[in-house]
PDB file of C-alpha atoms in Angstrom:
ATOM      1  CA  UNK A   1       0.000   0.000   0.000  1.00  0.00           C
ATOM      2  CA  UNK A   2       1.503   3.345  -1.010  1.00  0.00           C
ATOM      3  CA  UNK A   3       1.592   6.488   1.114  1.00  0.00           C
ATOM      4  CA  UNK A   4      -0.612   8.368  -1.349  1.00  0.00           C
ATOM      5  CA  UNK A   5      -3.510   5.977  -0.794  1.00  0.00           C
ATOM      6  CA  UNK A   6      -3.244   6.312   2.973  1.00  0.00           C
ATOM      7  CA  UNK A   7      -3.348  10.120   2.828  1.00  0.00           C
ATOM      8  CA  UNK A   8      -6.564  10.287   0.852  1.00  0.00           C
ATOM      9  CA  UNK A   9      -9.735  10.536   2.970  1.00  0.00           C
ATOM     10  CA  UNK A  10     -12.279   7.793   2.697  1.00  0.00           C
ATOM     11  CA  UNK A  11     -15.471   8.961   1.060  1.00  0.00           C
ATOM     12  CA  UNK A  12     -18.338   9.452   3.495  1.00  0.00           C
ATOM     13  CA  UNK A  13     -16.355   8.546   6.614  1.00  0.00           C
ATOM     14  CA  UNK A  14     -17.325   9.928  10.033  1.00  0.00           C
ATOM     15  CA  UNK A  15     -14.633  12.630  10.015  1.00  0.00           C
ATOM     16  CA  UNK A  16     -15.707  13.799   6.596  1.00  0.00           C
ATOM     17  CA  UNK A  17     -19.331  14.029   7.735  1.00  0.00           C
ATOM     18  CA  UNK A  18     -18.312  16.165  10.736  1.00  0.00           C
ATOM     19  CA  UNK A  19     -16.352  18.435   8.408  1.00  0.00           C
ATOM     20  CA  UNK A  20     -19.384  18.716   6.104  1.00  0.00           C
ATOM     21  CA  UNK A  21     -21.655  19.637   9.017  1.00  0.00           C
ATOM     22  CA  UNK A  22     -19.157  22.259  10.234  1.00  0.00           C
ATOM     23  CA  UNK A  23     -18.920  23.674   6.737  1.00  0.00           C
ATOM     24  CA  UNK A  24     -22.717  23.670   6.311  1.00  0.00           C
ATOM     25  CA  UNK A  25     -23.366  25.426   9.624  1.00  0.00           C
ATOM     26  CA  UNK A  26     -20.629  27.947   8.891  1.00  0.00           C
ATOM     27  CA  UNK A  27     -22.104  28.721   5.478  1.00  0.00           C
ATOM     28  CA  UNK A  28     -25.582  29.006   6.993  1.00  0.00           C
ATOM     29  CA  UNK A  29     -24.353  31.443   9.663  1.00  0.00           C
ATOM     30  CA  UNK A  30     -22.545  33.483   7.005  1.00  0.00           C
ATOM     31  CA  UNK A  31     -25.740  33.642   4.905  1.00  0.00           C
ATOM     32  CA  UNK A  32     -27.843  34.680   7.890  1.00  0.00           C
ATOM     33  CA  UNK A  33     -25.284  37.323   8.852  1.00  0.00           C
ATOM     34  CA  UNK A  34     -25.230  38.608   5.293  1.00  0.00           C
ATOM     35  CA  UNK A  35     -29.055  38.707   5.160  1.00  0.00           C
ATOM     36  CA  UNK A  36     -29.107  40.661   8.424  1.00  0.00           C
ATOM     37  CA  UNK A  37     -26.433  43.013   7.015  1.00  0.00           C
ATOM     38  CA  UNK A  38     -24.210  42.475  10.042  1.00  0.00           C
ATOM     39  CA  UNK A  39     -20.424  42.379   9.793  1.00  0.00           C
ATOM     40  CA  UNK A  40     -18.417  39.530  11.275  1.00  0.00           C
ATOM     41  CA  UNK A  41     -17.085  41.906  13.921  1.00  0.00           C
ATOM     42  CA  UNK A  42     -20.601  43.125  14.824  1.00  0.00           C
ATOM     43  CA  UNK A  43     -21.925  39.572  15.166  1.00  0.00           C
ATOM     44  CA  UNK A  44     -18.889  38.673  17.222  1.00  0.00           C
ATOM     45  CA  UNK A  45     -19.778  41.426  19.711  1.00  0.00           C
ATOM     46  CA  UNK A  46     -23.517  40.646  19.685  1.00  0.00           C
ATOM     47  CA  UNK A  47     -22.922  36.935  20.268  1.00  0.00           C
ATOM     48  CA  UNK A  48     -20.100  37.353  22.771  1.00  0.00           C
ATOM     49  CA  UNK A  49     -17.804  35.167  20.658  1.00  0.00           C
ATOM     50  CA  UNK A  50     -14.299  36.149  19.601  1.00  0.00           C
ATOM     51  CA  UNK A  51     -13.906  37.451  16.072  1.00  0.00           C
ATOM     52  CA  UNK A  52     -11.297  34.802  15.061  1.00  0.00           C
ATOM     53  CA  UNK A  53     -13.417  31.962  16.485  1.00  0.00           C
ATOM     54  CA  UNK A  54     -16.533  33.149  14.641  1.00  0.00           C
ATOM     55  CA  UNK A  55     -14.502  33.429  11.448  1.00  0.00           C
ATOM     56  CA  UNK A  56     -13.303  29.828  11.900  1.00  0.00           C
ATOM     57  CA  UNK A  57     -16.891  28.675  12.411  1.00  0.00           C
ATOM     58  CA  UNK A  58     -18.019  30.402   9.223  1.00  0.00           C
ATOM     59  CA  UNK A  59     -15.146  28.869   7.255  1.00  0.00           C
ATOM     60  CA  UNK A  60     -16.008  25.400   8.553  1.00  0.00           C
ATOM     61  CA  UNK A  61     -12.747  25.021  10.472  1.00  0.00           C
ATOM     62  CA  UNK A  62     -14.529  24.707  13.827  1.00  0.00           C
ATOM     63  CA  UNK A  63     -17.820  23.081  14.782  1.00  0.00           C
ATOM     64  CA  UNK A  64     -19.467  25.190  17.509  1.00  0.00           C
ATOM     65  CA  UNK A  65     -21.142  23.810  20.605  1.00  0.00           C
ATOM     66  CA  UNK A  66     -24.871  24.166  21.234  1.00  0.00           C
ATOM     67  CA  UNK A  67     -24.158  27.017  23.660  1.00  0.00           C
ATOM     68  CA  UNK A  68     -22.134  28.948  21.072  1.00  0.00           C
ATOM     69  CA  UNK A  69     -24.844  28.342  18.466  1.00  0.00           C
ATOM     70  CA  UNK A  70     -27.414  29.735  20.874  1.00  0.00           C
ATOM     71  CA  UNK A  71     -25.306  32.884  21.383  1.00  0.00           C
ATOM     72  CA  UNK A  72     -24.867  33.283  17.618  1.00  0.00           C
ATOM     73  CA  UNK A  73     -28.607  32.790  17.049  1.00  0.00           C
ATOM     74  CA  UNK A  74     -29.331  35.466  19.633  1.00  0.00           C
ATOM     75  CA  UNK A  75     -26.888  37.821  17.905  1.00  0.00           C
ATOM     76  CA  UNK A  76     -28.503  37.137  14.531  1.00  0.00           C
ATOM     77  CA  UNK A  77     -32.003  37.289  16.017  1.00  0.00           C
ATOM     78  CA  UNK A  78     -32.906  33.954  14.526  1.00  0.00           C
ATOM     79  CA  UNK A  79     -34.144  30.728  16.034  1.00  0.00           C
ATOM     80  CA  UNK A  80     -31.517  28.726  17.889  1.00  0.00           C
ATOM     81  CA  UNK A  81     -33.524  25.715  16.696  1.00  0.00           C
ATOM     82  CA  UNK A  82     -32.698  26.629  13.085  1.00  0.00           C
ATOM     83  CA  UNK A  83     -28.984  26.591  13.890  1.00  0.00           C
ATOM     84  CA  UNK A  84     -29.310  23.328  15.821  1.00  0.00           C
ATOM     85  CA  UNK A  85     -30.965  21.709  12.801  1.00  0.00           C
ATOM     86  CA  UNK A  86     -28.237  22.999  10.483  1.00  0.00           C
ATOM     87  CA  UNK A  87     -25.562  21.714  12.875  1.00  0.00           C
ATOM     88  CA  UNK A  88     -27.188  18.284  13.082  1.00  0.00           C
ATOM     89  CA  UNK A  89     -28.040  18.652  16.770  1.00  0.00           C
ATOM     90  CA  UNK A  90     -31.805  18.516  16.123  1.00  0.00           C
ATOM     91  CA  UNK A  91     -33.823  16.741  13.465  1.00  0.00           C
ATOM     92  CA  UNK A  92     -35.419  18.793  10.733  1.00  0.00           C
ATOM     93  CA  UNK A  93     -38.733  20.137  11.994  1.00  0.00           C
ATOM     94  CA  UNK A  94     -41.956  19.269  10.219  1.00  0.00           C
ATOM     95  CA  UNK A  95     -44.189  21.769   8.470  1.00  0.00           C
ATOM     96  CA  UNK A  96     -42.624  21.909   5.042  1.00  0.00           C
ATOM     97  CA  UNK A  97     -42.260  25.204   3.228  1.00  0.00           C
ATOM     98  CA  UNK A  98     -44.783  27.045   5.413  1.00  0.00           C
ATOM     99  CA  UNK A  99     -42.901  26.170   8.593  1.00  0.00           C
ATOM    100  CA  UNK A 100     -39.596  27.051   6.926  1.00  0.00           C
ATOM    101  CA  UNK A 101     -40.971  30.429   5.838  1.00  0.00           C
ATOM    102  CA  UNK A 102     -42.217  31.210   9.332  1.00  0.00           C
ATOM    103  CA  UNK A 103     -38.878  30.243  10.876  1.00  0.00           C
ATOM    104  CA  UNK A 104     -36.959  32.311   8.308  1.00  0.00           C
ATOM    105  CA  UNK A 105     -38.999  35.500   8.779  1.00  0.00           C
ATOM    106  CA  UNK A 106     -36.677  38.071  10.340  1.00  0.00           C
ATOM    107  CA  UNK A 107     -39.507  40.466  11.229  1.00  0.00           C
ATOM    108  CA  UNK A 108     -41.125  38.091  13.736  1.00  0.00           C
ATOM    109  CA  UNK A 109     -39.955  37.428  17.268  1.00  0.00           C
ATOM    110  CA  UNK A 110     -39.170  33.884  18.339  1.00  0.00           C
ATOM    111  CA  UNK A 111     -42.359  33.859  20.420  1.00  0.00           C
ATOM    112  CA  UNK A 112     -44.467  34.970  17.425  1.00  0.00           C
ATOM    113  CA  UNK A 113     -42.875  32.322  15.229  1.00  0.00           C
ATOM    114  CA  UNK A 114     -43.589  29.617  17.786  1.00  0.00           C
ATOM    115  CA  UNK A 115     -47.239  30.688  18.161  1.00  0.00           C
ATOM    116  CA  UNK A 116     -47.717  30.667  14.372  1.00  0.00           C
ATOM    117  CA  UNK A 117     -46.072  27.251  14.087  1.00  0.00           C
ATOM    118  CA  UNK A 118     -48.252  25.872  16.895  1.00  0.00           C
ATOM    119  CA  UNK A 119     -51.447  27.174  15.257  1.00  0.00           C
ATOM    120  CA  UNK A 120     -50.385  25.894  11.835  1.00  0.00           C
ATOM    121  CA  UNK A 121     -49.549  22.434  13.195  1.00  0.00           C
ATOM    122  CA  UNK A 122     -52.860  22.271  15.097  1.00  0.00           C
ATOM    123  CA  UNK A 123     -54.733  23.001  11.834  1.00  0.00           C
ATOM    124  CA  UNK A 124     -52.740  20.301  10.048  1.00  0.00           C
ATOM    125  CA  UNK A 125     -53.496  17.747  12.787  1.00  0.00           C
ATOM    126  CA  UNK A 126     -57.177  18.717  12.775  1.00  0.00           C
ATOM    127  CA  UNK A 127     -57.403  18.312   9.003  1.00  0.00           C
ATOM    128  CA  UNK A 128     -55.541  15.003   9.079  1.00  0.00           C
ATOM    129  CA  UNK A 129     -57.938  13.681  11.717  1.00  0.00           C
ATOM    130  CA  UNK A 130     -60.965  14.916   9.758  1.00  0.00           C
ATOM    131  CA  UNK A 131     -59.864  13.357   6.462  1.00  0.00           C
ATOM    132  CA  UNK A 132     -61.243   9.834   7.152  1.00  0.00           C
ATOM    133  CA  UNK A 133     -64.563  11.336   8.325  1.00  0.00           C
ATOM    134  CA  UNK A 134     -64.762  13.563   5.245  1.00  0.00           C
ATOM    135  CA  UNK A 135     -64.068  10.579   3.007  1.00  0.00           C
ATOM    136  CA  UNK A 136     -66.908   8.643   4.658  1.00  0.00           C
ATOM    137  CA  UNK A 137     -69.277  11.603   4.271  1.00  0.00           C
ATOM    138  CA  UNK A 138     -68.311  11.991   0.633  1.00  0.00           C
ATOM    139  CA  UNK A 139     -69.363   8.396  -0.038  1.00  0.00           C
ATOM    140  CA  UNK A 140     -72.731   8.706   1.715  1.00  0.00           C
ATOM    141  CA  UNK A 141     -74.301  11.439  -0.482  1.00  0.00           C
ATOM    142  CA  UNK A 142     -73.401   9.470  -3.611  1.00  0.00           C
ATOM    143  CA  UNK A 143     -75.368   6.424  -2.504  1.00  0.00           C
ATOM    144  CA  UNK A 144     -78.205   8.182  -0.628  1.00  0.00           C
ATOM    145  CA  UNK A 145     -79.829   9.879  -3.638  1.00  0.00           C
ATOM    146  CA  UNK A 146     -79.879   6.594  -5.560  1.00  0.00           C
ATOM    147  CA  UNK A 147     -81.710   4.874  -2.720  1.00  0.00           C
ATOM    148  CA  UNK A 148     -84.126   7.785  -2.347  1.00  0.00           C
ATOM    149  CA  UNK A 149     -84.746   8.041  -6.064  1.00  0.00           C
ATOM    150  CA  UNK A 150     -85.281   4.317  -6.281  1.00  0.00           C
ATOM    151  CA  UNK A 151     -87.785   4.440  -3.419  1.00  0.00           C
ATOM    152  CA  UNK A 152     -89.672   7.356  -4.970  1.00  0.00           C
ATOM    153  CA  UNK A 153     -89.937   5.681  -8.353  1.00  0.00           C
ATOM    154  CA  UNK A 154     -91.273   2.511  -6.734  1.00  0.00           C
ATOM    155  CA  UNK A 155     -93.890   4.518  -4.837  1.00  0.00           C
ATOM    156  CA  UNK A 156     -95.023   6.440  -7.903  1.00  0.00           C
ATOM    157  CA  UNK A 157     -95.224   3.296 -10.011  1.00  0.00           C
TER     158      UNK A 157
END
């Protein structure tokens, strides 16, 4: 086995996945910072994280802890949950594009976002529970008029 083969990383190995997650979270933080029109130095002060450390996070050199992510989220005024999902700490929340849009809205507070998500999810659960009942009701009107019409025609005959 040559030295060149040993130096090449194995595709999809655990270390590579950690590096991908660090890179992904760093890119996500950079995008959020850019969207908020905040400089690296400003976010560093807002989050209480050193400028070089934040720069390393954004470049994917370092993978931040949950506590650091929470501080960064607070500085960006975004959901810490969104950063946790990006970092692989939490599973992707349900709700599809509507939930994603609510979470991404920078003009809502975290409390407002959570209330909207709770209401939206309650409507989805309600509709999912009502679907079997609605399907049963949809079948009944189709058969009822035939029975009624058949009874009326027998009576008139």
